[in-house]
XYZ file of C-alpha atoms in Angstrom:
642
model
C -166.698 8.606 -107.362
C -167.815 9.214 -110.957
C -165.294 11.103 -113.086
C -166.835 13.571 -115.627
C -164.624 12.302 -118.373
C -166.262 8.885 -118.167
C -169.574 10.576 -119.124
C -168.651 13.274 -121.564
C -165.568 15.299 -122.360
C -167.700 18.433 -122.690
C -168.729 18.453 -119.050
C -167.476 21.305 -117.038
C -167.970 21.915 -113.358
C -169.609 18.449 -113.079
C -171.222 18.043 -109.645
C -172.107 21.676 -109.280
C -175.587 20.583 -107.946
C -176.985 17.171 -107.005
C -180.507 15.970 -106.439
C -181.528 12.356 -105.672
C -185.109 12.284 -104.462
C -186.914 11.813 -107.723
C -187.862 8.635 -109.575
C -187.531 9.758 -113.127
C -188.608 6.505 -114.878
C -191.098 5.025 -112.459
C -189.102 1.917 -111.449
C -189.253 2.742 -107.771
C -185.607 3.564 -107.702
C -184.507 7.132 -106.979
C -182.562 8.598 -109.807
C -179.841 11.240 -109.395
C -179.501 14.496 -111.228
C -176.123 16.138 -111.295
C -175.674 19.706 -112.535
C -172.840 21.022 -114.624
C -172.018 24.295 -116.372
C -174.726 24.560 -118.920
C -175.788 20.967 -118.612
C -177.655 18.482 -116.321
C -176.729 14.828 -116.150
C -179.335 12.272 -115.144
C -177.984 9.178 -113.528
C -180.555 6.382 -113.633
C -180.524 3.981 -110.648
C -180.310 0.215 -111.272
C -181.342 -2.754 -109.194
C -178.778 -4.078 -106.690
C -178.367 -7.822 -106.522
C -176.871 -9.839 -103.699
C -175.076 -12.958 -105.088
C -174.064 -16.026 -103.084
C -171.880 -18.891 -104.482
C -171.564 -22.565 -103.535
C -169.170 -25.253 -104.689
C -170.012 -28.944 -104.883
C -168.449 -31.985 -106.458
C -169.060 -35.605 -107.392
C -168.177 -38.236 -106.614
C -168.021 -37.652 -102.900
C -164.293 -38.614 -102.641
C -161.317 -39.055 -104.843
C -160.820 -42.686 -105.672
C -157.355 -44.154 -105.145
C -157.645 -46.874 -107.685
C -156.012 -44.936 -110.509
C -153.024 -43.726 -108.511
C -149.723 -45.472 -109.017
C -146.487 -43.760 -108.227
C -144.325 -46.793 -108.955
C -144.878 -46.911 -112.684
C -142.749 -44.300 -114.388
C -145.284 -43.548 -117.166
C -147.252 -40.339 -116.539
C -150.948 -40.267 -117.308
C -153.828 -37.911 -116.544
C -157.328 -38.827 -115.403
C -160.384 -36.900 -114.120
C -160.974 -37.082 -110.412
C -164.213 -35.120 -109.842
C -166.732 -32.881 -111.549
C -166.817 -29.515 -109.820
C -170.127 -27.567 -109.819
C -170.169 -23.815 -109.167
C -173.642 -22.462 -108.336
C -174.718 -18.791 -107.961
C -177.900 -17.554 -106.342
C -179.117 -13.981 -106.840
C -181.522 -11.875 -104.718
C -182.442 -8.237 -105.265
C -181.433 -5.932 -102.456
C -183.522 -2.984 -103.695
C -187.297 -2.616 -104.078
C -187.663 -2.068 -107.791
C -190.582 -2.832 -109.978
C -190.841 -6.195 -111.592
C -190.284 -4.745 -115.001
C -186.588 -4.428 -114.352
C -184.367 -6.965 -116.127
C -182.538 -8.650 -113.328
C -179.310 -9.883 -114.891
C -175.694 -9.646 -113.810
C -172.474 -10.240 -115.677
C -169.775 -11.646 -113.373
C -166.287 -13.172 -113.612
C -165.206 -16.052 -111.327
C -161.821 -17.759 -110.801
C -161.376 -21.380 -109.624
C -158.028 -22.238 -107.902
C -157.081 -25.809 -107.082
C -154.945 -26.559 -103.999
C -155.185 -22.961 -103.074
C -153.072 -23.197 -99.956
C -150.239 -25.307 -101.435
C -147.303 -24.121 -103.399
C -147.586 -26.923 -105.878
C -151.008 -27.939 -106.956
C -151.973 -31.619 -107.229
C -154.968 -30.856 -109.469
C -155.533 -28.871 -112.683
C -158.462 -27.887 -114.860
C -157.170 -28.581 -118.402
C -156.327 -32.142 -119.169
C -153.348 -31.354 -121.434
C -151.916 -28.547 -119.297
C -150.598 -29.723 -115.907
C -149.919 -26.134 -114.782
C -153.521 -25.021 -115.212
C -154.295 -24.873 -111.482
C -156.569 -21.770 -112.041
C -159.604 -21.304 -114.318
C -161.125 -17.907 -115.124
C -164.600 -17.641 -116.617
C -167.116 -14.795 -117.298
C -170.821 -15.604 -117.173
C -174.134 -13.783 -117.277
C -176.370 -14.492 -114.374
C -179.819 -14.068 -115.748
C -181.811 -16.238 -113.378
C -182.164 -16.485 -109.696
C -180.124 -19.757 -109.621
C -177.240 -20.563 -112.111
C -174.781 -23.490 -112.035
C -171.658 -24.270 -114.080
C -169.676 -27.509 -114.265
C -165.915 -27.986 -114.605
C -163.785 -31.158 -114.601
C -160.742 -31.425 -112.299
C -157.834 -33.605 -113.292
C -154.835 -35.193 -111.589
C -151.775 -37.140 -112.639
C -151.549 -40.836 -111.807
C -148.855 -40.220 -109.239
C -149.739 -37.998 -106.340
C -147.586 -38.314 -103.255
C -150.098 -36.766 -100.800
C -153.374 -38.613 -100.893
C -154.099 -37.954 -97.278
C -154.709 -34.221 -97.222
C -157.978 -33.148 -98.928
C -157.900 -31.136 -102.145
C -158.940 -27.541 -101.359
C -160.621 -25.612 -104.216
C -161.268 -21.887 -103.879
C -163.591 -19.717 -105.965
C -163.557 -15.841 -106.205
C -166.045 -13.868 -108.284
C -166.688 -10.147 -109.129
C -168.857 -8.062 -111.404
C -167.356 -7.351 -114.791
C -166.629 -3.639 -115.055
C -167.651 -3.286 -118.641
C -171.142 -4.611 -118.664
C -172.910 -5.688 -121.871
C -176.191 -4.063 -122.684
C -178.161 -6.938 -121.349
C -176.897 -6.500 -117.809
C -179.207 -4.069 -115.883
C -178.145 -4.720 -112.271
C -175.225 -4.159 -110.112
C -173.550 -6.484 -107.518
C -174.182 -5.713 -103.948
C -170.860 -4.761 -102.447
C -171.787 -6.649 -99.279
C -172.113 -9.957 -101.146
C -169.597 -12.712 -100.094
C -167.526 -13.145 -103.257
C -165.495 -16.180 -102.161
C -166.278 -19.845 -101.665
C -164.243 -22.947 -100.598
C -164.698 -26.697 -100.849
C -162.516 -29.620 -99.678
C -162.468 -32.719 -101.685
C -161.316 -35.740 -99.619
C -159.416 -38.799 -100.839
C -160.791 -42.229 -100.482
C -160.208 -43.822 -97.103
C -160.763 -47.276 -95.654
C -160.844 -46.402 -92.044
C -162.628 -48.060 -89.144
C -163.342 -44.524 -87.894
C -164.368 -41.814 -90.298
C -162.397 -39.170 -88.460
C -158.913 -40.542 -89.064
C -157.094 -43.670 -90.319
C -154.913 -45.411 -87.854
C -152.309 -47.574 -89.594
C -150.466 -50.316 -87.718
C -147.282 -51.141 -89.542
C -145.228 -54.052 -88.339
C -141.694 -54.114 -89.799
C -138.930 -56.677 -89.619
C -135.884 -57.656 -91.631
C -133.164 -60.293 -91.543
C -129.693 -60.799 -93.067
C -129.298 -63.590 -95.538
C -125.676 -64.287 -94.418
C -124.107 -64.947 -91.055
C -121.588 -62.178 -91.737
C -120.896 -59.400 -94.113
C -118.130 -60.703 -96.406
C -116.129 -57.836 -97.948
C -115.232 -58.940 -101.446
C -114.588 -56.795 -104.485
C -117.760 -56.421 -106.554
C -119.741 -58.578 -104.103
C -123.366 -58.188 -103.015
C -125.083 -58.279 -99.697
C -128.790 -59.282 -99.380
C -131.459 -58.625 -96.830
C -135.133 -59.502 -96.742
C -137.712 -57.042 -95.359
C -141.265 -57.827 -94.311
C -143.984 -55.176 -93.790
C -147.441 -55.901 -92.477
C -150.232 -53.246 -92.159
C -152.567 -54.543 -89.428
C -154.525 -51.278 -89.202
C -156.295 -48.951 -91.582
C -154.995 -47.825 -94.949
C -151.570 -46.360 -94.645
C -150.958 -43.231 -96.715
C -147.634 -42.388 -98.325
C -145.907 -45.381 -96.659
C -142.187 -45.584 -96.782
C -139.225 -47.602 -95.418
C -136.034 -45.725 -94.636
C -132.893 -47.904 -94.661
C -129.966 -46.575 -92.649
C -126.616 -48.329 -93.292
C -122.872 -47.562 -93.438
C -121.556 -45.642 -96.434
C -119.641 -48.771 -97.504
C -122.931 -50.192 -98.790
C -124.971 -48.891 -101.696
C -128.541 -50.106 -102.384
C -128.673 -51.366 -105.959
C -132.102 -52.988 -105.862
C -135.137 -53.083 -103.607
C -138.045 -55.183 -105.030
C -141.104 -57.058 -103.908
C -140.629 -60.779 -103.853
C -143.867 -61.864 -102.154
C -147.153 -60.067 -101.364
C -150.858 -60.829 -100.853
C -151.782 -58.016 -103.182
C -150.028 -55.891 -105.810
C -147.289 -53.981 -104.024
C -144.789 -51.776 -105.828
C -141.685 -49.931 -104.582
C -139.653 -47.002 -105.552
C -136.342 -45.937 -103.901
C -133.844 -43.121 -103.820
C -135.951 -40.222 -105.020
C -136.141 -38.442 -101.630
C -132.638 -38.677 -100.220
C -130.767 -35.792 -101.880
C -127.657 -37.864 -102.550
C -127.241 -39.231 -99.011
C -124.676 -42.079 -98.842
C -125.856 -43.661 -95.625
C -129.588 -44.014 -96.160
C -132.182 -44.788 -98.766
C -135.944 -44.032 -98.624
C -138.152 -46.556 -100.405
C -141.802 -45.668 -101.079
C -144.150 -48.581 -100.660
C -147.279 -48.729 -102.893
C -147.735 -45.017 -103.220
C -150.063 -43.474 -102.332
C -151.856 -46.056 -100.170
C -150.542 -49.231 -98.549
C -153.838 -51.008 -98.007
C -155.155 -52.428 -94.823
C -154.150 -56.110 -94.162
C -151.429 -55.958 -96.823
C -148.478 -58.147 -96.074
C -145.445 -57.972 -98.411
C -141.806 -59.223 -98.379
C -139.083 -57.298 -100.062
C -135.538 -58.033 -100.982
C -132.761 -55.429 -100.733
C -129.499 -55.989 -102.596
C -126.464 -53.903 -101.646
C -123.166 -53.537 -103.357
C -120.169 -53.834 -101.020
C -117.234 -51.466 -101.239
C -113.879 -52.953 -100.304
C -112.308 -49.506 -100.016
C -114.444 -48.541 -97.022
C -112.825 -48.859 -93.638
C -115.213 -51.343 -92.140
C -115.697 -51.738 -88.405
C -115.858 -55.137 -86.756
C -119.623 -55.114 -87.017
C -122.285 -53.750 -89.394
C -125.185 -51.823 -87.895
C -128.373 -51.451 -89.970
C -131.599 -49.762 -88.985
C -134.906 -49.791 -90.875
C -137.787 -47.381 -90.093
C -141.288 -47.665 -91.548
C -143.554 -44.591 -91.529
C -146.711 -43.113 -93.110
C -148.592 -39.858 -93.222
C -151.466 -41.066 -91.151
C -152.468 -38.907 -88.139
C -151.935 -41.821 -85.813
C -149.594 -44.655 -86.641
C -149.407 -47.416 -84.051
C -146.516 -49.358 -85.514
C -143.523 -51.441 -84.694
C -141.811 -49.508 -87.325
C -138.136 -49.348 -86.281
C -135.804 -52.346 -86.299
C -132.059 -52.325 -85.581
C -129.709 -55.290 -86.119
C -125.960 -55.930 -86.020
C -123.877 -58.326 -88.175
C -120.249 -59.252 -87.922
C -117.985 -58.006 -90.716
C -115.334 -60.245 -92.313
C -112.838 -59.517 -95.012
C -112.312 -62.092 -97.716
C -108.622 -62.992 -98.032
C -106.666 -65.426 -100.225
C -103.655 -66.721 -98.294
C -101.507 -69.803 -98.928
C -98.261 -71.340 -97.707
C -96.504 -73.822 -99.959
C -93.300 -75.743 -100.280
C -90.758 -74.735 -102.995
C -89.069 -77.945 -104.064
C -86.750 -76.536 -106.683
C -84.930 -74.404 -104.119
C -84.904 -76.896 -101.318
C -82.679 -79.810 -100.395
C -84.707 -82.674 -98.903
C -82.808 -85.825 -100.057
C -79.698 -86.529 -97.949
C -77.661 -89.624 -98.898
C -74.867 -91.009 -96.500
C -72.138 -93.410 -97.326
C -69.116 -94.814 -95.417
C -66.991 -92.301 -97.295
C -69.454 -89.312 -97.054
C -70.456 -89.255 -93.408
C -71.787 -85.738 -93.106
C -73.046 -83.616 -91.397
C -75.321 -82.555 -94.292
C -77.408 -79.348 -94.588
C -81.193 -79.577 -94.725
C -82.665 -76.668 -96.699
C -86.458 -76.123 -96.791
C -88.035 -73.098 -98.623
C -91.563 -72.108 -97.926
C -93.524 -69.450 -99.930
C -96.250 -67.411 -98.238
C -98.544 -65.545 -100.595
C -101.385 -63.041 -100.196
C -103.359 -63.222 -103.399
C -106.254 -61.206 -102.107
C -107.033 -57.506 -102.114
C -106.662 -56.799 -98.399
C -103.489 -56.639 -96.258
C -103.784 -58.277 -92.842
C -101.778 -59.505 -89.846
C -100.461 -63.004 -90.286
C -98.599 -65.456 -88.005
C -96.476 -68.331 -89.196
C -95.357 -71.402 -87.315
C -92.578 -73.791 -88.619
C -91.986 -77.080 -86.820
C -88.715 -79.050 -87.364
C -87.243 -82.031 -85.413
C -84.074 -81.715 -83.486
C -83.677 -85.452 -82.803
C -85.407 -87.723 -85.292
C -84.282 -91.068 -83.961
C -81.272 -92.684 -82.298
C -79.337 -92.437 -85.592
C -80.216 -88.936 -86.832
C -80.169 -85.516 -85.186
C -80.664 -81.990 -86.490
C -78.862 -79.016 -85.002
C -77.906 -75.415 -85.849
C -81.476 -74.492 -86.859
C -81.787 -71.140 -88.547
C -84.470 -69.175 -90.407
C -84.131 -66.365 -92.933
C -86.877 -64.310 -94.704
C -86.847 -62.690 -98.049
C -88.184 -59.490 -96.526
C -86.666 -57.666 -93.589
C -88.435 -59.370 -90.696
C -86.832 -59.626 -87.269
C -89.741 -60.790 -85.211
C -89.085 -64.538 -85.576
C -88.385 -66.535 -82.428
C -87.291 -70.125 -81.831
C -88.986 -72.309 -79.224
C -87.852 -75.696 -77.920
C -90.998 -77.758 -77.867
C -91.724 -80.587 -75.385
C -91.826 -84.190 -76.595
C -95.637 -84.149 -76.374
C -95.810 -81.587 -79.207
C -93.159 -83.331 -81.345
C -95.430 -86.313 -82.243
C -93.231 -88.984 -83.849
C -89.965 -87.259 -83.092
C -87.923 -87.401 -79.943
C -87.477 -83.607 -79.716
C -88.239 -80.624 -82.000
C -88.020 -76.876 -82.365
C -90.596 -74.324 -83.517
C -90.034 -71.024 -85.310
C -92.722 -68.471 -84.643
C -92.963 -65.491 -87.006
C -95.519 -62.644 -87.330
C -96.410 -60.027 -89.950
C -98.003 -56.863 -88.788
C -99.544 -56.590 -92.292
C -99.009 -58.993 -95.209
C -99.761 -56.688 -98.107
C -101.853 -57.679 -101.101
C -100.138 -59.425 -104.027
C -97.047 -60.139 -101.828
C -94.909 -63.313 -101.924
C -92.565 -63.877 -98.982
C -90.086 -66.794 -98.820
C -88.840 -68.399 -95.656
C -85.646 -70.435 -95.698
C -85.144 -73.016 -92.907
C -81.753 -74.612 -92.448
C -80.326 -77.221 -90.122
C -77.360 -79.668 -90.133
C -78.230 -83.375 -90.173
C -75.838 -85.690 -88.329
C -75.759 -89.542 -88.693
C -74.697 -91.204 -85.406
C -73.425 -94.783 -84.982
C -72.145 -94.933 -88.522
C -69.498 -97.443 -87.423
C -72.185 -99.957 -86.673
C -73.040 -100.074 -90.382
C -69.581 -99.993 -92.003
C -66.539 -102.400 -92.029
C -68.688 -105.500 -92.075
C -68.244 -108.389 -94.437
C -71.268 -108.495 -96.690
C -72.158 -109.915 -100.112
C -75.041 -107.427 -100.685
C -75.759 -103.737 -100.379
C -77.021 -102.376 -97.074
C -79.544 -99.504 -96.929
C -80.856 -97.580 -93.913
C -83.716 -95.156 -94.699
C -85.639 -92.672 -92.604
C -88.221 -89.960 -93.440
C -89.326 -86.978 -91.362
C -91.957 -84.399 -92.234
C -91.497 -80.792 -91.021
C -94.366 -78.454 -91.753
C -95.380 -74.818 -91.904
C -98.695 -73.509 -90.656
C -100.298 -70.109 -91.433
C -102.668 -68.340 -89.064
C -104.776 -65.227 -88.914
C -107.800 -63.730 -87.122
C -110.617 -65.893 -88.452
C -113.248 -63.767 -86.740
C -112.151 -60.802 -88.837
C -111.065 -62.540 -92.047
C -112.244 -65.550 -94.033
C -110.363 -67.596 -96.545
C -111.466 -68.018 -100.167
C -110.134 -69.377 -103.418
C -106.595 -70.861 -102.794
C -107.404 -74.070 -100.976
C -109.275 -77.089 -102.244
C -112.942 -76.600 -102.966
C -113.991 -78.760 -100.081
C -111.758 -77.087 -97.516
C -110.021 -73.801 -98.474
C -108.085 -73.818 -95.149
C -105.900 -76.697 -96.437
C -103.785 -74.136 -98.192
C -102.776 -72.826 -94.766
C -100.481 -75.793 -94.040
C -97.577 -77.125 -96.069
C -95.884 -80.408 -95.096
C -92.556 -81.620 -96.588
C -91.064 -85.115 -96.607
C -87.271 -85.153 -96.050
C -85.663 -88.420 -96.989
C -82.463 -89.710 -95.340
C -80.591 -92.736 -96.823
C -77.495 -94.597 -95.591
C -75.963 -96.905 -98.240
C -73.210 -99.509 -97.441
C -71.914 -101.278 -100.663
C -70.994 -104.973 -100.696
C -67.328 -106.069 -99.876
C -65.737 -106.757 -103.300
C -62.488 -108.306 -101.957
C -64.462 -110.863 -100.085
C -66.641 -111.559 -103.165
C -63.471 -111.999 -105.374
C -61.765 -114.292 -102.795
C -64.829 -116.425 -102.283
C -65.374 -116.654 -105.998
C -61.783 -117.873 -106.673
C -61.779 -120.369 -103.789
C -65.158 -121.707 -104.794
C -64.026 -122.216 -108.408
C -60.922 -124.161 -107.270
C -63.017 -126.266 -104.930
C -65.412 -127.057 -107.715
C -62.555 -128.189 -109.945
C -61.366 -130.583 -107.313
C -64.861 -131.981 -106.867
C -65.229 -132.562 -110.597
C -61.823 -134.340 -110.886
C -62.719 -136.630 -107.984
C -65.998 -137.505 -109.559
C -64.255 -138.335 -112.830
C -61.832 -140.613 -111.045
C -64.671 -142.324 -109.276
C -66.415 -142.944 -112.512
C -63.276 -144.547 -114.175
C -62.934 -141.829 -116.765
C -59.138 -141.993 -116.648
C -58.968 -145.851 -117.137
C -60.107 -146.010 -120.755
C -57.796 -148.031 -123.178
C -56.001 -146.370 -126.090
C -55.836 -147.674 -129.733
C -52.398 -149.510 -129.326
C -53.549 -151.263 -126.275
C -56.601 -152.445 -128.009
C -54.581 -153.711 -131.021
C -52.221 -155.617 -128.776
C -55.012 -157.298 -126.874
C -56.677 -158.281 -130.014
C -53.614 -160.043 -131.417
C -53.123 -161.897 -128.178
C -56.603 -163.206 -128.323
C -56.177 -164.331 -131.926
C -52.885 -166.138 -131.478
C -51.126 -164.540 -134.423
C -51.214 -161.320 -136.501
C -52.778 -162.851 -139.517
C -55.922 -163.612 -137.675
C -56.959 -160.040 -137.301
C -60.359 -159.747 -138.818
C -61.605 -157.205 -141.269
C -62.582 -153.988 -139.579
C -60.334 -154.673 -136.557
C -57.991 -151.866 -135.440
C -55.026 -153.685 -136.851
C -56.801 -155.127 -139.948
C -58.014 -153.584 -143.169
C -59.983 -150.520 -142.739
C -58.585 -150.262 -139.218
C -55.646 -148.258 -137.912
C -52.407 -148.927 -139.723
C -49.359 -148.963 -137.509
C -46.735 -148.113 -140.025
C -45.551 -148.383 -143.616
C -44.392 -151.735 -145.031
C -45.830 -155.159 -145.677
C -46.272 -158.093 -143.167
C -44.792 -161.587 -143.528
C -47.853 -162.777 -145.340
C -47.280 -160.365 -148.131
C -49.807 -157.790 -147.061
C -49.304 -154.209 -146.100
C -48.363 -153.708 -142.534
C -51.520 -152.276 -140.996
C -49.843 -151.440 -137.680
C -47.573 -148.840 -139.206
C -49.985 -146.657 -141.102
C -53.709 -145.938 -141.082
C -55.929 -145.858 -144.099
C -54.787 -142.400 -144.947
C -51.146 -143.358 -144.835
C -50.455 -141.511 -141.547
C -47.542 -142.896 -139.744
C -48.623 -144.165 -136.373
C -45.227 -145.386 -135.339
C -44.003 -144.109 -132.029
C -40.403 -144.293 -133.260
C -40.275 -140.525 -133.650
C -38.526 -139.127 -130.775
C -40.154 -136.531 -128.545
C -43.630 -137.238 -129.847
C -45.345 -139.824 -127.639
C -48.880 -140.728 -128.374
C -51.398 -139.614 -125.660
C -54.997 -140.908 -125.747
C -57.709 -138.622 -124.560
C -58.849 -139.281 -120.979
C -55.645 -141.421 -119.893
C -52.754 -140.296 -117.850
C -49.398 -139.682 -119.581
C -47.518 -142.551 -117.968
C -50.043 -145.205 -118.855
C -50.312 -143.985 -122.380
C -46.535 -144.186 -122.972
C -46.446 -147.727 -121.535
C -49.186 -148.997 -123.713
C -47.760 -147.312 -126.844
C -44.339 -148.950 -126.282
C -45.895 -152.355 -125.846
C -47.934 -151.934 -129.001
C -44.846 -150.723 -130.907
C -42.808 -153.784 -129.877
C -45.596 -156.060 -130.937
C -46.005 -154.524 -134.367
C -42.232 -154.629 -134.982
C -42.261 -158.329 -134.335
């Protein structure tokens, strides 16, 4: 249909007559004459060209060497050079003088059947998935080249890149275009650009993924801010594996904080968590996107953070699944394992000495019975409440001398589920008999401190055997017994940390107390005083007898010596100088002798009167008896008076 207005606005009744059997210009093409009111319009015929299009590219496949989805930096690189070729052929039989040229417009579209294109035509514009160009086809064969680009991270490197081309004749032809496009020409062309493949068969790649993993601990220990580690191994025994991934399925109480390669025979990178839409029980980790090469063997380490607030079951179940986008994937790609779950707890039982009474002294005046008071403290310093059982062992008969009775137990918290058990002698170890208190907590809450008070009356038998005896020294009878408390819990479900010694934390689960009993009998003071006085008197007698035996009491006094001296001399005047009755000796009294000299027997050299004439004052010499002294003095007195 040719509207008149497109030719001239003055045309009226255009198409009133038509004639198309004449060649007006001799080009072997019939021209058309169209009549109008007062005018004739000559429409010159032009050659009709049939155009075919073909797309080609180089290189023959898209190399995977430049793809790396692990690195977060985004780069652009050319993947192929696309060549668009047009071939023209005249569909009419015109003369050779006609100028065979055609002005067309063609559009290239990358990834035509995908919503999001992996390729684009302008290096700096990632959204340029289409390219529109207008060209003049002036020769029988015309080709045009365009470069196709991709980003360094393309998730799908298995599906080929489909490029579509559409072309049409430009409606407004320039003056150099003298032909028209044959409406029967095929105006669309396609080409598929494959990605590089290392396959044993060209048709498809068959990956063979072998997956395994293991736990680094024998149990999952639930501790605040703790980590849980697994190691994962992935071996590709088949062809290249495209878009390989490992999906980790685990309880919501775990959260994957790191997944990294720790060993590999070629460069292997990972990226996790970008395909899970916030899921709490799984994580998808991409492995060496886009291709996990054939014969690649890598070991990965996964580190999980443990939540203590999650209600854990008795066991942890974890499943790992390896997959790829290959058409066939012969793999041992799913592994499921189970691990016991344990809560970390911090429990301790200890003796409280400042509140207890564990020293019991007995005397002959304080014979008892005496109360034994033992205080134990049970603490939960951890972050998890748990059922706890407590066992307290105390003797009832320690020995033949000491017994305990009236055993009672009281708890700082309301707890009525304590029972007392009479144990056989085989359990009591060093005691003759004993009792056991068995208590249980349905839940010992975190940060709690519960005190248990154990009481019993201690009686001392056969006290009369140790009192009322004559003894010079103090008598002591001592005995020691060691009751203990033991704490228990489900060790398959819980494990102890922190409180106990570094070599054995479970030592904090038992507390042993030493109770000391002492019987003191003081010495008999009356017997000591009696024996001391009698011994002193006996010693005096012995000393006196020894002095008599030695002749101590037979020594001569001064008057006796003077008398004997005179007897030996025959007369008083013969007393020599220095004798007791001579000069310088002892003077017996005042006066002068018959020879005109002073009477030496009356006074001494100091004029002291030695005369025994004074009544009531007899002279007693040291070491002689009174009777003998008086006798000797009287004899000496008579001699001196003569």
